Coordinates of C-alpha atoms and ligand atoms in Angstrom, one line a residue:
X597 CA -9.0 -20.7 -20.3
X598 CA -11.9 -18.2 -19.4
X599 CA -10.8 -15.2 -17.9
X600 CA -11.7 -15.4 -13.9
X601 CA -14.0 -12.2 -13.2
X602 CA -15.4 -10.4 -9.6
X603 CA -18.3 -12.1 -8.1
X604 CA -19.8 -8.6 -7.3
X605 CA -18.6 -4.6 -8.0
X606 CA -18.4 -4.2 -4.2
X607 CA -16.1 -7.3 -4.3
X608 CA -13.9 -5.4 -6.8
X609 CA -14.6 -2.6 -4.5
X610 CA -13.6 -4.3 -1.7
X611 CA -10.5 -6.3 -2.9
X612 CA -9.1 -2.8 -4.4
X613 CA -9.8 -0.9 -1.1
X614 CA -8.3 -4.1 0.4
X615 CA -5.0 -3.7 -1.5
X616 CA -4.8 0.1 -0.8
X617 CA -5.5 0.4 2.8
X618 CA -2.4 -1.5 4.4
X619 CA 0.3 -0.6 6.1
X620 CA 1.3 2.4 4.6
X621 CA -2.2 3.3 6.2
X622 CA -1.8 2.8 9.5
X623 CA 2.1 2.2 9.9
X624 CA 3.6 4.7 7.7
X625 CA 1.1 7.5 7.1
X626 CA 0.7 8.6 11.1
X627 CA 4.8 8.5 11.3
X628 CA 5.8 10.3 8.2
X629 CA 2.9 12.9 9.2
X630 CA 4.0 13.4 12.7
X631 CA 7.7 13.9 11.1
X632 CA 6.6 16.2 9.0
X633 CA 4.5 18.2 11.3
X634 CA 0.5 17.5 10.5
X635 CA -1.3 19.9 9.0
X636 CA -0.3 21.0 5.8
X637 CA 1.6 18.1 5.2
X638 CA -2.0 16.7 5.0
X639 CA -3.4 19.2 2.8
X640 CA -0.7 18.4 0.2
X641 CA -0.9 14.9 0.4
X642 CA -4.7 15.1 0.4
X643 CA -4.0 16.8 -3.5
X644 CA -1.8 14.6 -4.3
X645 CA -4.1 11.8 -4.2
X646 CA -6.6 14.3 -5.7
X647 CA -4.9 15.6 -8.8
X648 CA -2.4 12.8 -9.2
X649 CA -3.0 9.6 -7.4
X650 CA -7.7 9.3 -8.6
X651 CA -6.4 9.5 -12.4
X652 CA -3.7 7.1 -12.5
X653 CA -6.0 5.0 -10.5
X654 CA -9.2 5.3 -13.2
X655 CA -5.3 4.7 -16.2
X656 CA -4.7 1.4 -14.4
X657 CA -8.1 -0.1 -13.9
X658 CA -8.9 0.8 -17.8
X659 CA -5.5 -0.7 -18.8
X660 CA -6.3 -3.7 -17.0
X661 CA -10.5 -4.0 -18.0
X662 CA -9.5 -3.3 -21.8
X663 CA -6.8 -5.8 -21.9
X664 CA -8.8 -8.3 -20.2
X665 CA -4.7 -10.0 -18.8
X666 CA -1.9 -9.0 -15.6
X667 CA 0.2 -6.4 -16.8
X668 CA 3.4 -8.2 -18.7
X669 CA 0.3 -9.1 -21.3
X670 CA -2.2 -6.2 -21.1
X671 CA 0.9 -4.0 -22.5
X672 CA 1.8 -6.7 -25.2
X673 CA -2.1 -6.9 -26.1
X674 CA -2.7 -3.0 -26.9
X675 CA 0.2 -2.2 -27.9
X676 CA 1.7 -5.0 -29.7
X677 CA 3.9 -7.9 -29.4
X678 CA 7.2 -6.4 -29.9
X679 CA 6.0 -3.1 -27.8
X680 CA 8.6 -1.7 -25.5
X681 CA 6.0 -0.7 -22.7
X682 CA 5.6 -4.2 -21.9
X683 CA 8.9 -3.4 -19.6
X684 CA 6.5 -1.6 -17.3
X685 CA 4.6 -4.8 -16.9
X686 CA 7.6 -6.2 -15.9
X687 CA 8.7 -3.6 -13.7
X688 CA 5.4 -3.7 -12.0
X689 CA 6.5 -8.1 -11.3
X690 CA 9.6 -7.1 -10.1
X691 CA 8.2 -4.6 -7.8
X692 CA 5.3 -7.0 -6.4
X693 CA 8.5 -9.5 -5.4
X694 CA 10.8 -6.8 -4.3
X695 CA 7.6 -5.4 -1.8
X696 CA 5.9 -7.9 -1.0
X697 CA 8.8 -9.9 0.4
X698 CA 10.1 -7.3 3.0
X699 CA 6.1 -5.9 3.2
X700 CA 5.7 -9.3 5.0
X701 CA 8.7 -9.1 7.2
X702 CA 6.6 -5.5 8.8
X703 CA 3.3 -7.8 8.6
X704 CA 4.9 -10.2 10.6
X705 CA 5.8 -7.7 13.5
X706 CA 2.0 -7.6 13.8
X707 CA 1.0 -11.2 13.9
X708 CA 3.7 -11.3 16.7
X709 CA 2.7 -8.2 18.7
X710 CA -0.4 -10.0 18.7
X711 CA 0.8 -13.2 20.7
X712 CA 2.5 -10.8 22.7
X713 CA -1.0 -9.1 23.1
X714 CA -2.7 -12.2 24.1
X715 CA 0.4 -12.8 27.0
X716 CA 0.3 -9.7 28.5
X717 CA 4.2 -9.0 28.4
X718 CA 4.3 -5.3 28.8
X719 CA 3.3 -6.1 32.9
X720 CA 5.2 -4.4 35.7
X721 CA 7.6 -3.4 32.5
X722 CA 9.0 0.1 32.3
X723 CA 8.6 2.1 29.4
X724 CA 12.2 1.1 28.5
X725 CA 11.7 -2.3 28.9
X726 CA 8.6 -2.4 26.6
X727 CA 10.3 -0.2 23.9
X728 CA 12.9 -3.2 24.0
X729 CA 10.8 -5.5 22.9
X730 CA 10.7 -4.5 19.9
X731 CA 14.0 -3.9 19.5
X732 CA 14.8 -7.8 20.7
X733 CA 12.4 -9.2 17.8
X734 CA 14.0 -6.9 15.4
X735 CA 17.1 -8.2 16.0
X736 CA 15.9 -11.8 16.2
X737 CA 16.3 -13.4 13.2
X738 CA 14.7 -16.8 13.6
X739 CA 11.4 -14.4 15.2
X740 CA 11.3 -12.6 12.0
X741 CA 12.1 -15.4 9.2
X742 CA 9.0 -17.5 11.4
X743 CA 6.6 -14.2 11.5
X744 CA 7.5 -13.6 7.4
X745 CA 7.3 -17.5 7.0
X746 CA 3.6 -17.4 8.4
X747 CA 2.3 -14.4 7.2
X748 CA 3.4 -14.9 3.9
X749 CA 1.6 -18.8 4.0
X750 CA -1.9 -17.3 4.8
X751 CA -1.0 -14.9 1.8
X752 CA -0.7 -17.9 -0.4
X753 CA -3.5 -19.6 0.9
X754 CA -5.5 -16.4 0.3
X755 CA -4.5 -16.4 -3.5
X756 CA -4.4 -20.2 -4.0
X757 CA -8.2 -20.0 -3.5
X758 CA -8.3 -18.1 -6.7
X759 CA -10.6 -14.7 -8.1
X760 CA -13.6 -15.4 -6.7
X761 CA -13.4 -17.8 -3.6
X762 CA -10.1 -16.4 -2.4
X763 CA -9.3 -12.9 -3.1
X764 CA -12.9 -11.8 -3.2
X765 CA -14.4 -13.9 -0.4
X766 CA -11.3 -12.7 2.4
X767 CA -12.2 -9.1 1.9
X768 CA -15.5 -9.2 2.0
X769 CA -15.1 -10.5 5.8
X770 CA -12.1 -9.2 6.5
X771 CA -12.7 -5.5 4.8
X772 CA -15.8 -4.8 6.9
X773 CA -14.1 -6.2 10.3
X774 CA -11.0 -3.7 9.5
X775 CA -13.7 -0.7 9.0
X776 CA -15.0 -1.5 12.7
X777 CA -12.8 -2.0 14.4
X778 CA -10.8 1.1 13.3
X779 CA -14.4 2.8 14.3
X780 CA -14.3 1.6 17.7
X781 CA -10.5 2.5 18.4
X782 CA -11.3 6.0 17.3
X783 CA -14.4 6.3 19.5
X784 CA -12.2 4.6 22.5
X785 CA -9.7 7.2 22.1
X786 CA -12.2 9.6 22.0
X787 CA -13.8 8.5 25.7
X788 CA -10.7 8.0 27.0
X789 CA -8.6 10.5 26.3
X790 CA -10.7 13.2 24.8
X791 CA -8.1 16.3 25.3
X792 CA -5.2 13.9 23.6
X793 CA -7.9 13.9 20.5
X794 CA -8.4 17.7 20.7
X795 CA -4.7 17.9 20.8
X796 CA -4.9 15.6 17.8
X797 CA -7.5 17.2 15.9
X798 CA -5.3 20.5 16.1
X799 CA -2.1 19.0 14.7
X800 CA -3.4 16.9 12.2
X801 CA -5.7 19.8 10.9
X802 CA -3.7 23.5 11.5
X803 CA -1.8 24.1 8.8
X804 CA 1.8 25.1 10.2
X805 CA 4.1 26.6 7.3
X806 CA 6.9 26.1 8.9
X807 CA 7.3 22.8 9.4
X808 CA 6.8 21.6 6.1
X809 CA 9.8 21.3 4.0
X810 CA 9.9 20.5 0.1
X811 CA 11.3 17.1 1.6
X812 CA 8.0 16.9 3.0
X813 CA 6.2 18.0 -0.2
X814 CA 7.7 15.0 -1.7
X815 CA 7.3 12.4 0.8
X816 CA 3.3 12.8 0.3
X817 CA 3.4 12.5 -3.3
X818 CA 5.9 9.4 -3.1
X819 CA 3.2 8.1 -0.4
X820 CA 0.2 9.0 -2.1
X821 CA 1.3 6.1 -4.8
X822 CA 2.7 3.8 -2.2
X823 CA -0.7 4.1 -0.5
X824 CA -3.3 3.6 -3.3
X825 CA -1.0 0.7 -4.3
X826 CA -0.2 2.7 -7.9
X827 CA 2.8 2.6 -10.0
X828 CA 3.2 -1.4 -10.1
X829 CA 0.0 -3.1 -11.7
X830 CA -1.7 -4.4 -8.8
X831 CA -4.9 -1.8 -9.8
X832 CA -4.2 -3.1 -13.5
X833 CA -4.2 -6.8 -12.6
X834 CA -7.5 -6.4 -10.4
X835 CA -8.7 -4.1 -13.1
X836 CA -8.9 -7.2 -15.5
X837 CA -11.0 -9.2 -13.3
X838 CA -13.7 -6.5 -14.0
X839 CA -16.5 -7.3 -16.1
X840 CA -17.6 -4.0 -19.1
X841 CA -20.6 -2.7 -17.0
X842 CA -18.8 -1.8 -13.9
X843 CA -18.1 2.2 -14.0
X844 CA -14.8 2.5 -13.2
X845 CA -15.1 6.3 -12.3
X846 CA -17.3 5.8 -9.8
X847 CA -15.2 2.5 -8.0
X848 CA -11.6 4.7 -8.6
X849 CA -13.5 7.4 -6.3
X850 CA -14.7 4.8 -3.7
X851 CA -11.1 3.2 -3.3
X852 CA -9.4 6.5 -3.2
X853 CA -11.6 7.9 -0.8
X854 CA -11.6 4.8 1.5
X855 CA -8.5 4.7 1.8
X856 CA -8.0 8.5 2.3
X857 CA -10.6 8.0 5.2
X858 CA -9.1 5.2 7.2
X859 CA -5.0 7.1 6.4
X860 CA -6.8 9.8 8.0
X861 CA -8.8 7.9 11.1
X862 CA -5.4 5.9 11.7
X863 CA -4.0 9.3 12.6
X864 CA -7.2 9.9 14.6
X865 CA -6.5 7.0 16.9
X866 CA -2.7 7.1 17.1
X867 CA -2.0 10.7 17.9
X868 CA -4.6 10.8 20.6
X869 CA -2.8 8.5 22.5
X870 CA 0.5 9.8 22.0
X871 CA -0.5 13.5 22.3
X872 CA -2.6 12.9 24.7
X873 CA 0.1 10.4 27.3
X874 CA 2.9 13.3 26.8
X875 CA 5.0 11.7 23.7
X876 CA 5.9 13.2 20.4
X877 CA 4.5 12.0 17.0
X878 CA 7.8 12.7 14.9
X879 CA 9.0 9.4 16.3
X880 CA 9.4 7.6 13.0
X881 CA 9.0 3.5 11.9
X882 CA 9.1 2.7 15.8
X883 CA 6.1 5.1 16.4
X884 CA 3.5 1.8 15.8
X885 CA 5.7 -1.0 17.4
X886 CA 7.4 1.0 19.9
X887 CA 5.3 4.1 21.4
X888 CA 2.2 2.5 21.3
X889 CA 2.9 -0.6 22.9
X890 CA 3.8 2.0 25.9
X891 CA 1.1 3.8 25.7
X892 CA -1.2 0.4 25.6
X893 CA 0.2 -0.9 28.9
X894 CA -0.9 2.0 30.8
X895 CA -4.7 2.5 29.5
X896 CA -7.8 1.0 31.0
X897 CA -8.3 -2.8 29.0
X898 CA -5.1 -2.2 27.5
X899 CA -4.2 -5.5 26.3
X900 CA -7.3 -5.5 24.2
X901 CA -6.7 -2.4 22.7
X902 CA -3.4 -3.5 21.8
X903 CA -4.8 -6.4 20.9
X904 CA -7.4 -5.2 18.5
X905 CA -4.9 -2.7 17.0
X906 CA -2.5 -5.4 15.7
X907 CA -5.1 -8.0 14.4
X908 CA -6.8 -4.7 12.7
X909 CA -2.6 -3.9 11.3
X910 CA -2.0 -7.0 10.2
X911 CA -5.6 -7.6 8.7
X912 CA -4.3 -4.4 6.6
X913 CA -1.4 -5.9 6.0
X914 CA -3.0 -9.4 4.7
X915 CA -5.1 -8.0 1.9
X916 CA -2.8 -5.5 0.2
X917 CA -0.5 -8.7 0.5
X918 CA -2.6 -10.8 -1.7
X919 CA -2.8 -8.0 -4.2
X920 CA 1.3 -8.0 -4.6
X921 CA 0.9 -11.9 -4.6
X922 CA -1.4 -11.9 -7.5
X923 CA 0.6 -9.3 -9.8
X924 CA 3.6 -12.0 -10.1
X925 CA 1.3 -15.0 -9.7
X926 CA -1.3 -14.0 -12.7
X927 CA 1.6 -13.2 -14.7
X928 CA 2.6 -16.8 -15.1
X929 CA -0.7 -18.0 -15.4
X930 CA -1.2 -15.5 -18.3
X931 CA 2.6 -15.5 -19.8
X932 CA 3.5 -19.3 -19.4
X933 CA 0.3 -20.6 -18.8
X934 CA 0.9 -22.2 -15.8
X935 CA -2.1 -23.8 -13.5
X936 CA -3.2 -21.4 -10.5
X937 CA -1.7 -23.6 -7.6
X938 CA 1.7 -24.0 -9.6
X939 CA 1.7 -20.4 -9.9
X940 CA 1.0 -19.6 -6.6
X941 CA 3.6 -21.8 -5.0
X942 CA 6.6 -20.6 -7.4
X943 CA 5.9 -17.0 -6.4
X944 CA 5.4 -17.8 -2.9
X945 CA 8.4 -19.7 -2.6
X946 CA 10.4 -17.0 -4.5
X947 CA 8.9 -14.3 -2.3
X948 CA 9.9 -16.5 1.0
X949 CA 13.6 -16.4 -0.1
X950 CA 13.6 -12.7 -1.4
X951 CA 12.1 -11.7 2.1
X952 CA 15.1 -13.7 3.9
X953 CA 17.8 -11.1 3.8
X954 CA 15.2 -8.4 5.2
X955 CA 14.3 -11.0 7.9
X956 CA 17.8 -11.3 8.8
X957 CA 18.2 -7.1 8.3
X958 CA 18.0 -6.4 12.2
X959 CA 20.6 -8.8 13.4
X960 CA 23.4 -6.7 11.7
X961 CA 22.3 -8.3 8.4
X962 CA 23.2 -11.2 6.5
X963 CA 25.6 -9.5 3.8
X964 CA 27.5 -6.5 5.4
X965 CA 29.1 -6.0 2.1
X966 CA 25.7 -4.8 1.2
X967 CA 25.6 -2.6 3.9
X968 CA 28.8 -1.2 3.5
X969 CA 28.1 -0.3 -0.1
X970 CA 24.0 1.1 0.2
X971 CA 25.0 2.5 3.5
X972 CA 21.4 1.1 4.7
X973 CA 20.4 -3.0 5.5
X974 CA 18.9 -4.9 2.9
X975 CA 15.4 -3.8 4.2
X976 CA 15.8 -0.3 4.1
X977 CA 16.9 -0.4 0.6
X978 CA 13.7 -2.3 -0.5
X979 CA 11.6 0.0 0.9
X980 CA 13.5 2.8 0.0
X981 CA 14.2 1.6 -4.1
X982 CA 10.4 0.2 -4.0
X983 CA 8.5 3.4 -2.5
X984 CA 11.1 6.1 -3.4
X985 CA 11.5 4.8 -6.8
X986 CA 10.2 2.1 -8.9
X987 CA 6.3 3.2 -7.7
X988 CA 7.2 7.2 -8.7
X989 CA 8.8 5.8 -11.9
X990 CA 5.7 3.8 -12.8
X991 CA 3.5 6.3 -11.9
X992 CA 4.7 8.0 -14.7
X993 CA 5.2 6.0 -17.1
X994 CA 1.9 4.8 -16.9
X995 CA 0.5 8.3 -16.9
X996 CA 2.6 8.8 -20.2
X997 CA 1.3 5.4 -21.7
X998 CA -2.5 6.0 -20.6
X999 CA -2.5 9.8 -21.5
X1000 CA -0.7 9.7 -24.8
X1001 CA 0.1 6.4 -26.2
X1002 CA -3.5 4.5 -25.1
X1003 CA -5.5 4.8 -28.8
X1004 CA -7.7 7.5 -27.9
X1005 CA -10.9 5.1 -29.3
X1006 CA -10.3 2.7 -26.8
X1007 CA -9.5 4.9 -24.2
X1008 CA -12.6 6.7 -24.4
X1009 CA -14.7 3.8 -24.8
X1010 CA -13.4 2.1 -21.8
X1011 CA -13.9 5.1 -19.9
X1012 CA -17.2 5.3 -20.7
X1013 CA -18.2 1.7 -20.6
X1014 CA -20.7 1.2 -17.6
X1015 CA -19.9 4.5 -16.3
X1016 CA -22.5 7.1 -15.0
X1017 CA -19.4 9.7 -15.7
X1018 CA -19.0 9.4 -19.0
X1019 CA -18.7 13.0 -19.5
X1020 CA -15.9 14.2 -17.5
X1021 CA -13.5 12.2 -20.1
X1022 CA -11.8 15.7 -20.7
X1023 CA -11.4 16.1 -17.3
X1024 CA -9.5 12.8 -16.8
X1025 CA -7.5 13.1 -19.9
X1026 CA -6.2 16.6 -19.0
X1027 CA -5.5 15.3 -15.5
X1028 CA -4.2 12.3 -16.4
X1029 CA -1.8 14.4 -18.9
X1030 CA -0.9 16.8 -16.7
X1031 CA 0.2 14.7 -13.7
X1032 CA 3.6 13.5 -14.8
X1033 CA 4.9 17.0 -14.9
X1034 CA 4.3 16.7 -10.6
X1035 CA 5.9 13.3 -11.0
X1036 CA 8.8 14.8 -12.9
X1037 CA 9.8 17.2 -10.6
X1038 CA 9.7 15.1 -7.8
X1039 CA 11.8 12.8 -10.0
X1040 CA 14.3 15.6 -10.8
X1041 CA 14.5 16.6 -7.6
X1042 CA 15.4 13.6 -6.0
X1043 CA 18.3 13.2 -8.6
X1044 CA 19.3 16.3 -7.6
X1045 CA 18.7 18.4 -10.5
X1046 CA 16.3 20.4 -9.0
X1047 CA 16.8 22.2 -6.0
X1048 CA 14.0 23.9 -4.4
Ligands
PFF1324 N1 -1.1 0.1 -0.6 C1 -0.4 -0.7 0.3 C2 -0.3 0.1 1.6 O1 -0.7 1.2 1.7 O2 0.2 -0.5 2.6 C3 0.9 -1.1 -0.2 C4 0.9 -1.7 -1.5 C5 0.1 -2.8 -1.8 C6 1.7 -1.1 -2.5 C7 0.0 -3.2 -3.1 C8 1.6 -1.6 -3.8 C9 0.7 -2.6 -4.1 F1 0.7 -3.1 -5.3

């Protein structure tokens, strides 16, 4: 079967940006910022992403374009049949399951808060009553195994479609809707409260020392690969949909910057708001769901605010989705052979069930056993093995693999295929080398055998 291949480079453009910017965008990246008090929190993560996160990007694309297959094969195909770094390609399918299915529970919050948009529910509510909201959905379990149960269908109808006419056409239209209308929230915050986004500018900008702990230091390098959608194949996958004359420099440094730029307008046009109407920003997961739904109710044409913030969340949402959809699904197309459609459905289906415990997380959870023993629901423990972990790990083993085990022929040929930045191989390669001794310590020191 003929490899399927991007229409255009700004649909590979788009489709990567598309898995990138998501919710760890716009949900997580405000929250974990306001926790760990703007500022230089920002400046570190803005390196990270810099000296850790744009190389193992430009790694994973090259993998992926040079082995022409998802990741399971791509490892198999350059290293050998019998080669033990296929296990990363298999960690990378685990981890699109073990995301994607509790990533769609959060996804689904958003298609709801968009009905809930559209009814006007928040009216004549007190703050208290509108905070509750959430708090009644997160507990409901048939609300969340519908909302993960929908969202997760137009994922599979996304992928179903194929390359081309699914992945490739949904992103170009729903890519440049998500860049407007995070423009116009940003210039609405900016008319309507304009000494919240002063407030803003000075908290997400002035470096304050003291708030920032080596925690902190650590959270923005964890996020920095949960963000750019690194550590797991999905850049590899789309990578080998990429046709020789692309430069991959030069689209690494457009996805990476993207998504840098919307983590950091997302900020713009959330902390206004909660500066700017007297909350905090250290206010954690419920800062999206919770805060701003209070804030929303008391603006001028609030409801279309909120309105426009959730379909622009869970448009976020939808296209990284299809990029953890199509790590499992093209690896039984390329492993077993199996038809698109087939494919699609089995991994859909899986997902569905893998996502019902998380569904069910908020109404005290379905195995208290579980609980008992993690100390945290089953959600939590996704989110915290998947982002905390299995991403950090892959991150470096795929820095390891890329920087000393890729044949360096190949790896400089690919590099340089199509690519205006030939030149700055060194550069990568000494990055790329270099960058798992910053994964390491992180590693280290969340076992514990560093203490800083
Ligand atoms: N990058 C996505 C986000 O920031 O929400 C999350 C993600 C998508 C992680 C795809 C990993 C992935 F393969």
């Amino acid at each position: 079967m003929m490899r399927a291949h991007w229409g255009t480079r700004l649909g590979f453009i788009l489709a990567a940006a598309g898995s990138a910017i998501g919710l760890g965008n716009i949900w997580k990246f405000p929250y974990i910022t306001g926790e760990n008090g703007g500022g230089l929190f920002v400046l570190i993560y803005l390196g990270c992403v810099a000296v850790v996160g744009l190389p193992i990007m430009i790694a994973e694309i090259l993998i992926g374009r040079a082995a022409q297959s998802s990741p399971v094969s791509a490892y198999k195909r350059l290293s050998g049949e019998d080669s033990p770094w296929q296990a990363l390609g298999w960690l990378g399918v685990v981890c699109a399951f073990v995301i994607l299915s509790y990533y769609s529970v959060v996804a689904g919050w958003s298609l709801n808060y968009i009905i809930l948009s559209l009814v006007d529910t928040t009216h004549g509510k007190t703050p208290d009553q509108i905070g509750g909201i959430f708090d009644t959905l997160y507990k409901s379990g048939s609300a969340n195994l519908l909302w993960h149960f929908v969202f997760l269908s137009l994922t599979v109808g996304i992928v179903y479609g194929g390359v081309q006419r699914g992945i490739e056409k949904a992103c170009r239209v729903l890519m440049p809707m998500l860049f407007v209308m995070v423009g116009a929230l940003v210039v609405y915050c900016l008319i309507e409260t304009p000494s919240g986004f002063a407030k803003a500018f000075g908290f997400i900008l002035e470096p304050d020392r003291e708030k920032l702990t080596p925690r902190g230091v650590l959270e923005a390098l964890g996020h920095s690969f949960f963000t750019l959608s690194l550590g797991m194949g999905a850049m590899l996958t789309y990578g080998s949909y990429m046709s020789k004359e692309d430069d991959i420099t030069r689209s690494s440094l457009w996805i990476v910057g993207l998504d840098t730029l919307i983590s950091m307008l997302a900020c713009f046009m959330i902390f206004p708001f909660v500066l700017g109407h007297g909350q905090v920003p250290a206010q954690g997961p419920g800062l999206v769901f919770k805060t701003l739904p209070i804030i929303f109710s008391t603006l001028p044409a609030g409801l279309l605010v909120s309105l426009v913030f959730f379909v622009l969340l869970a448009l976020a949402a939808l296209t990284s989705a299809i990029s953890l959809l199509e790590v499992s699904t093209s690896y039984f197309i390329d492993e077993h052979e199996w038809e698109r459609p087939k494919a699609v459905l089995v991994t859909g289906v899986i997902t569905l069930v893998l996502g019902v415990p998380s569904a069910l997380a908020g109404g005290g959870g379905m195995l208290p056993e579980w609980e008992a023993m993690f100390g945290m629901n089953f959600f939590d423990t996704f989110d915290y093995l998947a982002s905390n972990w299995l991403l950090t790990f892959g991150g470096f083993a795929t820095a390891i693999y890329a920087g000393w085990f890729l044949p360096d022929r190949l790896r400089r040929e690919e590099f340089a295929s199509g690519s205006r930045f030939g030149k700055l191989y060194p550069v990568w390669l000494w990055t790329l080398r270099v960058s798992p001794v910053a994964i390491l310590v992180v590693l280290l020191y969340k076992v514990g055998l560093l203490k800083v």
